[in-house]
Coordinates of C-alpha atoms and ligand atoms in Angstrom, one line a residue:
M1 CA -142.2 -127.1 110.7
I2 CA -143.6 -130.4 110.9
Q3 CA -140.4 -132.9 110.6
A4 CA -139.7 -136.5 110.1
V5 CA -141.0 -139.4 113.2
R6 CA -137.7 -139.7 115.4
G7 CA -136.0 -142.7 114.6
M8 CA -137.2 -142.7 111.0
K9 CA -134.0 -141.9 108.0
D10 CA -135.2 -139.8 104.5
I11 CA -133.2 -141.5 101.9
L12 CA -132.3 -138.3 99.8
P13 CA -130.7 -138.5 96.7
P14 CA -127.6 -138.8 95.6
E15 CA -127.4 -141.6 98.6
S16 CA -131.0 -143.2 97.1
A17 CA -128.5 -143.7 94.0
K18 CA -126.4 -145.7 96.1
W19 CA -129.5 -147.9 97.4
Q20 CA -130.6 -148.6 93.8
K21 CA -127.5 -149.8 93.2
I22 CA -127.1 -152.2 96.2
E23 CA -130.2 -153.4 96.2
S24 CA -130.5 -154.6 92.5
A25 CA -126.8 -155.9 93.5
L26 CA -128.1 -158.0 95.8
S27 CA -131.7 -158.7 94.0
A28 CA -129.4 -160.4 91.0
L29 CA -127.0 -162.4 92.9
V30 CA -130.2 -163.9 94.7
A31 CA -131.8 -164.4 91.5
S32 CA -128.7 -166.5 90.2
Y33 CA -129.3 -168.6 93.5
G34 CA -132.5 -169.3 91.3
Y35 CA -134.9 -167.8 94.7
L36 CA -137.9 -165.8 93.7
E37 CA -139.1 -162.8 95.2
I38 CA -141.8 -162.2 97.1
R39 CA -143.7 -158.8 97.7
F40 CA -145.9 -158.6 101.1
P41 CA -148.0 -156.1 103.1
L42 CA -146.1 -153.8 105.9
I43 CA -148.9 -154.7 108.0
E44 CA -150.2 -157.8 109.6
C45 CA -152.4 -159.2 112.5
T46 CA -150.5 -158.4 115.4
E47 CA -151.2 -162.1 116.6
L48 CA -148.8 -163.2 113.9
F49 CA -146.1 -161.8 115.6
S50 CA -147.2 -162.4 118.6
R51 CA -147.3 -165.9 117.6
S52 CA -144.4 -166.5 116.2
V53 CA -141.4 -163.7 117.2
G54 CA -142.8 -164.6 120.6
E55 CA -144.8 -163.0 123.2
E56 CA -141.3 -162.8 125.9
T57 CA -139.1 -161.2 123.1
D58 CA -138.3 -157.4 123.1
I59 CA -139.7 -157.6 119.6
V60 CA -143.0 -158.2 120.9
E61 CA -142.8 -156.5 124.4
K62 CA -141.4 -153.8 124.2
E63 CA -140.7 -152.7 120.2
M64 CA -144.2 -153.3 117.7
Y65 CA -146.0 -150.4 116.0
T66 CA -149.2 -151.8 116.9
F67 CA -152.5 -149.9 116.8
L68 CA -156.4 -150.5 116.7
D69 CA -158.1 -150.5 112.5
R70 CA -161.4 -148.3 112.6
N71 CA -162.7 -152.1 113.5
G72 CA -161.3 -152.7 116.4
E73 CA -159.1 -155.0 114.7
S74 CA -155.0 -155.5 116.6
L75 CA -152.7 -154.3 113.4
T76 CA -148.7 -154.1 113.5
L77 CA -146.5 -152.4 111.3
R78 CA -144.1 -155.3 110.3
P79 CA -140.9 -155.3 113.0
E80 CA -139.0 -158.4 110.6
G81 CA -139.7 -160.4 107.4
T82 CA -140.1 -163.9 108.2
A83 CA -143.8 -163.9 109.6
G84 CA -145.3 -162.5 106.9
C85 CA -143.2 -164.2 104.5
A86 CA -144.4 -167.3 105.6
R87 CA -148.0 -166.3 106.5
A88 CA -148.3 -164.8 102.7
A89 CA -146.8 -168.4 101.6
I90 CA -149.4 -170.9 103.3
E91 CA -152.0 -168.2 102.8
H92 CA -151.4 -168.5 98.9
G93 CA -150.9 -172.6 98.9
L94 CA -146.8 -172.0 98.8
L95 CA -146.0 -174.4 100.3
Y96 CA -148.0 -177.6 99.5
N97 CA -146.2 -180.2 98.4
Q98 CA -143.5 -177.9 97.0
T99 CA -140.1 -176.2 98.5
Q100 CA -139.3 -172.5 98.2
R101 CA -136.7 -169.8 97.2
L102 CA -138.1 -166.2 98.3
W103 CA -136.4 -163.4 98.5
Y104 CA -138.6 -159.7 99.9
Q105 CA -136.9 -156.2 100.9
G106 CA -138.3 -153.3 102.1
P107 CA -138.7 -151.3 105.6
L108 CA -139.8 -152.6 108.9
F109 CA -140.2 -151.0 112.0
R110 CA -139.7 -151.0 115.6
H111 CA -139.7 -148.9 118.1
E112 CA -136.4 -149.1 120.0
R113 CA -134.4 -146.5 121.5
P114 CA -132.7 -144.9 117.9
Q115 CA -129.1 -144.2 117.9
K116 CA -126.1 -144.7 114.6
G117 CA -127.2 -147.9 113.1
R118 CA -130.7 -148.2 114.7
Y119 CA -133.3 -146.8 113.4
R120 CA -137.3 -147.6 114.0
Q121 CA -137.8 -147.3 110.5
F122 CA -134.7 -149.6 109.1
H123 CA -134.9 -152.0 105.7
Q124 CA -133.8 -155.4 105.4
F125 CA -132.8 -157.9 102.5
G126 CA -133.6 -161.0 103.3
V127 CA -134.1 -164.3 101.8
E128 CA -136.1 -167.3 103.3
A129 CA -136.4 -171.6 101.7
F130 CA -139.0 -173.4 102.9
G131 CA -139.5 -177.5 102.4
F132 CA -136.1 -178.1 102.9
I133 CA -134.9 -180.1 105.9
G134 CA -131.5 -179.4 105.3
P135 CA -128.6 -179.0 106.3
D136 CA -127.3 -178.6 102.7
I137 CA -129.8 -175.6 102.4
D138 CA -127.9 -174.1 105.2
I139 CA -125.3 -174.2 103.2
E140 CA -126.6 -172.6 100.5
V141 CA -128.8 -169.6 102.1
I142 CA -125.1 -168.8 104.8
S143 CA -122.9 -169.0 101.7
L144 CA -125.0 -166.8 99.4
S145 CA -125.0 -164.2 102.7
A146 CA -121.0 -164.8 102.0
A147 CA -120.8 -164.4 98.3
I148 CA -122.7 -160.5 99.6
W149 CA -119.4 -159.8 101.0
K150 CA -118.1 -161.1 98.4
K151 CA -119.7 -159.3 95.7
L152 CA -119.5 -155.5 97.5
N153 CA -116.0 -156.1 98.4
L154 CA -116.6 -156.6 101.8
E155 CA -115.2 -160.0 102.9
K156 CA -112.6 -158.5 105.4
Q157 CA -114.6 -157.1 107.8
V158 CA -117.3 -159.4 108.5
T159 CA -117.0 -162.4 110.6
L160 CA -119.9 -165.2 110.9
Q161 CA -120.6 -166.1 113.9
I162 CA -122.7 -169.7 114.1
N163 CA -124.4 -172.2 116.8
S164 CA -127.0 -174.7 116.9
L165 CA -130.4 -174.6 119.0
G166 CA -131.3 -178.2 118.6
N167 CA -134.8 -179.4 118.5
L168 CA -137.4 -178.0 121.1
D169 CA -137.6 -181.0 123.2
A170 CA -133.6 -180.1 123.6
R171 CA -134.2 -176.6 124.1
T172 CA -137.0 -177.6 126.7
H173 CA -134.9 -179.7 128.4
Y174 CA -131.9 -177.0 128.1
K175 CA -133.9 -174.7 129.3
K176 CA -135.0 -176.3 132.5
I177 CA -131.0 -176.9 133.4
L178 CA -130.1 -173.0 132.6
T179 CA -133.0 -171.5 134.4
T180 CA -131.6 -173.9 137.6
Y181 CA -127.9 -172.5 137.0
F182 CA -128.9 -168.7 136.8
K183 CA -131.7 -169.5 139.8
Q184 CA -128.6 -170.5 141.6
H185 CA -126.6 -166.6 141.1
E186 CA -130.2 -165.0 141.2
S187 CA -128.6 -162.1 143.7
L188 CA -125.6 -161.2 140.1
L189 CA -127.9 -160.6 137.8
D190 CA -129.4 -157.5 136.1
E191 CA -133.8 -156.3 136.4
D192 CA -133.7 -157.9 132.4
S193 CA -132.3 -160.9 133.1
R194 CA -134.0 -161.8 136.3
R195 CA -137.6 -160.8 134.2
R196 CA -136.5 -163.7 131.9
L197 CA -135.3 -166.5 134.1
N198 CA -139.0 -167.5 134.3
S199 CA -140.0 -166.5 130.7
N200 CA -137.0 -166.9 128.5
P201 CA -134.0 -167.9 130.2
L202 CA -132.2 -168.4 126.7
R203 CA -132.3 -164.6 126.4
I204 CA -129.6 -164.1 129.4
L205 CA -127.3 -165.5 126.9
D206 CA -127.5 -162.4 124.7
S207 CA -126.9 -159.9 127.5
K208 CA -124.6 -157.0 126.9
N209 CA -124.3 -156.1 130.3
P210 CA -120.5 -156.5 130.9
M211 CA -121.1 -157.3 134.6
L212 CA -122.8 -160.7 133.5
Q213 CA -120.5 -162.0 131.3
E214 CA -118.3 -164.2 133.4
L215 CA -121.7 -166.2 134.6
I216 CA -122.4 -166.1 131.5
N217 CA -119.4 -167.3 130.2
N218 CA -119.5 -170.2 132.8
S219 CA -123.0 -171.1 132.2
P220 CA -123.9 -175.0 130.6
K221 CA -123.7 -174.8 127.1
L222 CA -126.5 -175.6 124.8
I223 CA -124.4 -177.6 122.9
N224 CA -123.8 -179.8 125.0
Y225 CA -127.6 -181.3 125.8
L226 CA -128.0 -181.6 121.8
D227 CA -130.4 -183.8 119.7
P228 CA -128.3 -186.3 117.8
E229 CA -129.8 -185.2 115.0
S230 CA -129.1 -181.7 116.2
I231 CA -125.3 -182.8 116.2
Q232 CA -125.1 -184.3 113.0
H233 CA -127.1 -181.5 111.2
F234 CA -124.5 -178.8 113.1
E235 CA -121.4 -181.2 112.1
L236 CA -122.7 -181.9 108.3
L237 CA -123.5 -177.5 107.8
C238 CA -119.9 -176.8 109.3
Q239 CA -118.3 -179.2 106.8
G240 CA -120.2 -177.6 104.1
L241 CA -119.1 -174.1 105.4
D242 CA -114.8 -175.9 105.7
K243 CA -115.4 -177.0 102.1
L244 CA -116.7 -173.6 100.6
K245 CA -113.8 -172.2 102.7
I246 CA -116.2 -169.5 104.8
A247 CA -114.9 -169.0 108.3
Y248 CA -116.8 -169.0 110.9
K249 CA -117.0 -168.8 114.4
I250 CA -118.9 -171.2 116.3
N251 CA -120.3 -169.4 119.5
T252 CA -122.3 -170.8 122.1
N253 CA -123.6 -167.9 123.8
L254 CA -125.8 -166.8 120.0
V255 CA -129.1 -167.6 120.5
R256 CA -130.9 -164.5 118.9
G257 CA -134.0 -162.2 119.7
L258 CA -136.4 -164.0 117.8
D259 CA -138.3 -167.6 119.0
Y260 CA -139.1 -168.9 116.6
Y261 CA -135.5 -170.5 115.3
S262 CA -134.1 -174.2 115.9
R263 CA -131.2 -175.7 115.5
T264 CA -128.8 -173.1 112.6
V265 CA -128.7 -169.9 113.9
F266 CA -125.9 -167.4 112.8
E267 CA -124.8 -164.2 112.1
W268 CA -122.7 -161.7 110.6
T269 CA -120.8 -158.7 112.5
T270 CA -118.5 -156.5 111.8
D271 CA -115.8 -154.2 113.8
K272 CA -116.6 -151.1 112.0
L273 CA -119.9 -150.2 113.2
G274 CA -119.8 -149.9 117.1
T275 CA -122.6 -151.5 118.9
Q276 CA -125.2 -151.9 116.2
S277 CA -122.6 -154.5 114.6
A278 CA -125.2 -157.4 113.3
V279 CA -125.2 -156.4 109.7
C280 CA -127.2 -159.6 108.8
A281 CA -128.5 -162.5 110.7
G282 CA -130.6 -165.3 110.2
G283 CA -131.0 -169.2 111.1
R284 CA -133.7 -172.1 110.7
Y285 CA -137.4 -172.4 111.8
D286 CA -138.5 -175.8 111.5
G287 CA -141.5 -174.6 113.9
L288 CA -142.7 -171.6 112.6
V289 CA -145.2 -172.4 109.9
E290 CA -147.0 -174.5 112.1
T291 CA -147.4 -172.3 114.6
I292 CA -149.1 -169.9 112.4
G293 CA -151.0 -172.7 110.9
G294 CA -149.7 -174.5 108.2
T295 CA -148.4 -177.8 107.2
P296 CA -144.8 -178.7 109.6
T297 CA -142.2 -177.2 107.1
P298 CA -138.8 -176.7 107.7
A299 CA -137.3 -173.7 106.7
V300 CA -134.0 -171.6 107.1
G301 CA -133.3 -167.9 106.0
F302 CA -131.7 -164.4 107.1
A303 CA -132.5 -160.6 107.2
L304 CA -129.5 -158.4 105.6
G305 CA -129.9 -154.8 107.5
L306 CA -128.8 -152.0 104.8
E307 CA -128.7 -149.3 106.5
R308 CA -125.8 -150.9 108.2
L309 CA -124.6 -152.5 105.0
I310 CA -124.6 -148.9 103.1
A311 CA -122.9 -147.3 106.5
L312 CA -120.0 -150.3 106.2
L313 CA -119.5 -149.2 102.5
E314 CA -119.4 -146.0 103.4
I315 CA -116.9 -146.3 106.0
I316 CA -114.7 -148.5 103.9
Y317 CA -115.4 -147.4 100.3
P318 CA -115.3 -143.2 101.0
D319 CA -115.0 -142.0 97.7
E320 CA -117.3 -144.1 95.9
K321 CA -119.8 -141.3 95.2
E322 CA -123.0 -142.8 93.3
E323 CA -124.6 -139.7 91.0
I324 CA -127.3 -140.3 88.4
I325 CA -126.0 -137.8 85.9
P326 CA -127.8 -136.5 83.1
S327 CA -126.3 -137.2 79.4
I328 CA -128.0 -134.4 78.3
Y329 CA -129.8 -131.2 79.3
F330 CA -132.2 -129.8 76.8
V331 CA -132.1 -126.1 76.3
N332 CA -135.0 -124.0 75.4
L333 CA -135.9 -120.4 74.5
D334 CA -139.8 -119.9 74.1
N335 CA -142.6 -122.3 73.7
K336 CA -142.6 -123.0 70.2
A337 CA -139.1 -124.5 70.9
F338 CA -140.2 -126.5 73.9
A339 CA -143.3 -127.9 72.3
E340 CA -140.5 -129.3 69.8
A341 CA -138.1 -130.3 72.3
L342 CA -140.9 -132.2 73.9
V343 CA -141.3 -134.5 70.5
L344 CA -137.5 -134.3 70.5
V345 CA -136.7 -135.6 73.8
E346 CA -138.8 -138.5 73.6
K347 CA -136.6 -139.8 71.0
L348 CA -133.3 -138.8 73.1
R349 CA -134.7 -140.7 75.5
E350 CA -135.8 -144.3 73.5
S351 CA -132.4 -144.2 72.4
G352 CA -130.8 -144.6 75.5
Y353 CA -129.9 -140.9 76.7
R354 CA -130.7 -139.4 80.2
V355 CA -132.2 -136.1 79.3
I356 CA -133.2 -133.4 81.4
L357 CA -135.8 -131.2 79.4
H358 CA -134.6 -127.6 80.8
C359 CA -138.7 -126.1 82.4
G360 CA -139.1 -123.0 83.8
G361 CA -138.4 -120.5 81.2
G362 CA -135.6 -118.4 81.6
G363 CA -132.9 -116.9 79.0
L364 CA -129.7 -118.6 77.6
K365 CA -127.1 -117.8 80.2
N366 CA -129.6 -118.5 82.8
Q367 CA -130.2 -122.0 81.3
L368 CA -126.9 -123.0 80.3
K369 CA -125.7 -122.3 84.1
K370 CA -128.3 -125.1 84.9
A371 CA -127.2 -127.3 82.3
D372 CA -123.5 -127.4 83.2
K373 CA -124.2 -127.6 87.3
S374 CA -126.6 -131.2 86.3
G375 CA -123.3 -132.7 85.3
A376 CA -124.6 -133.5 81.4
R377 CA -122.0 -133.4 79.0
F378 CA -124.0 -131.8 76.2
A379 CA -126.6 -128.7 76.6
L380 CA -128.7 -128.6 73.3
I381 CA -130.4 -125.4 72.3
L382 CA -133.4 -124.5 70.6
G383 CA -134.4 -121.0 69.8
E384 CA -136.4 -119.2 67.3
E385 CA -133.2 -119.4 65.1
E386 CA -132.7 -122.7 64.9
L387 CA -136.6 -123.3 64.5
K388 CA -136.6 -121.1 61.7
S389 CA -133.7 -122.9 60.1
G390 CA -134.7 -126.3 61.0
S391 CA -131.3 -127.3 63.0
I392 CA -130.5 -126.8 66.5
I393 CA -127.1 -126.3 68.6
I394 CA -124.4 -128.4 71.1
K395 CA -122.7 -127.6 73.4
Y396 CA -119.9 -129.3 74.9
L397 CA -120.3 -128.9 78.4
R398 CA -117.1 -131.1 79.4
E399 CA -114.7 -130.9 76.7
A400 CA -113.3 -128.0 74.8
R401 CA -114.4 -128.0 71.8
E402 CA -116.5 -125.5 69.8
Q403 CA -120.2 -126.0 69.7
E404 CA -121.8 -127.3 66.7
K405 CA -124.8 -126.6 64.5
I406 CA -127.2 -129.4 63.4
A407 CA -130.5 -130.0 61.3
L408 CA -132.7 -130.6 64.0
S409 CA -133.5 -133.7 62.0
E410 CA -130.2 -135.4 62.0
C411 CA -129.7 -134.5 66.1
V412 CA -130.2 -138.3 67.5
N413 CA -128.0 -139.6 64.8
Y414 CA -125.5 -137.0 65.3
L415 CA -125.8 -138.0 69.2
K416 CA -125.5 -141.5 68.3
R417 CA -122.1 -141.3 66.6
I418 CA -120.2 -138.6 69.2
S419 CA -121.7 -140.1 72.5
P420 CA -123.5 -144.0 71.6
Ligands
LIG501 P1 -133.0 -159.1 113.2 O1 -131.0 -160.3 113.8 O2 -133.7 -158.8 114.3 O3 -133.4 -160.8 112.0 O4 -132.8 -158.5 111.9 C1 -132.0 -159.0 111.2 C2 -130.8 -157.5 110.7 O5 -131.6 -156.4 110.5 C3 -130.0 -157.1 111.7 O6 -128.8 -158.1 111.8 C4 -129.8 -155.6 111.3 O7 -128.9 -155.4 110.6 C5 -131.0 -155.0 111.2 N1 -131.4 -154.5 112.0 C6 -132.5 -155.1 112.9 N2 -133.1 -154.0 113.5 C7 -132.7 -153.0 112.9 C8 -132.6 -151.8 113.7 N3 -133.6 -151.0 114.8 N4 -132.0 -150.5 112.7 C9 -131.0 -150.7 111.6 N5 -131.7 -152.3 111.3 C10 -131.8 -153.1 111.9 C11 -134.8 -161.0 111.5 O8 -135.3 -160.1 111.3 C12 -135.5 -162.3 111.7 N6 -136.4 -162.1 110.1 C13 -134.3 -162.7 110.5 C14 -134.2 -164.3 109.3 C15 -134.9 -164.2 108.2 N7 -134.2 -165.5 110.2 C16 -134.6 -166.0 109.0 N8 -135.3 -165.5 108.2

């Protein structure tokens, strides 16, 4: 038997109904902030990601699904959404003399080691705001992420960490200081960190290796080397969050695994999901648009991991079942009845009922069994006798009420009266 690719999960009913519910809640919420949906391809030129996410990142070094297409061009399944979103916005002139508030959702692909909460195909819901220098928009974007928890009643399950990475100059200067510090303690570093020492020393701060924690805790802090504008930006951001009573912790080691960030970075984590604790993360990336060929445009955004969000909801609200149940199961006992039913179900559906029309023949008993199993409230029964007399039977599947025979022509109106 051919099975799904490792790390790629099927989403089956009734779980898919849960996904639909969350996706529509999220899209309604971001729409109320004036964000508009953008859809961009799952595949982009590899260079887009190596330039934006960064050559020295785990994503680009180890995790991308990259292949040559038939013309020999190197293409990559998108490992994240920000780069593709920015590419599309530049390509279609959306950033020319205007600001944009955009959102997207869909699958991403990373060849990571699969485990609970970490997949090779996963889904994000993301927002990106372009053309605002901030920090007002940083506050908006973070408060929007906070509104998601509020809407889903998860406020108590997540905590916010923020940091500032400063501007490019400040970061370059800090990188030198950090490199010197870690070089002094090189013998204590693990293999990954030693490799990063020359390529991307900031990422050592992100290491989860317990042996390195003391060394990391004692390292010089970027926040002490920030440029004055970034300090002011960060202070205004904190004031805005305070005003909104959004609790946060400043984590000076929060650097994020993608290279495009500058100034604000943030992450929402939970202690309910084990090691894969980050449910939502983002930040400002003022240099990205220029890096991939656009005119310099400040930008900020975040992406929420939908698998992790849904896992969290399932842990906190285990009894919430989302099932789409039909209102009517239409039993039809021969070909003529089926033909008549075809017309009637259309009318019922147009009137807003969710109707399953029985297919596959079979006797009354068998069809009623299926009707019961479907969860429908009513079964409509049409057979030879009913057709002859121009009637239809309505059977109540969930209440102790005698079945009724009504005129076929009255069926829709009757249902509307008893179950509007
Ligand atoms: P990221 O931190 O790589 O950021 O991913 C954002 C979120 O996606 C994570 O917090 C996590 O919930 C989820 N996620 C990431 N990898 C996986 C995986 N393998 N399996 C399941 N869930 C996963 C970004 O992708 C940035 N583009 C976010 C951003 C938007 N920054 C600015 N705008």
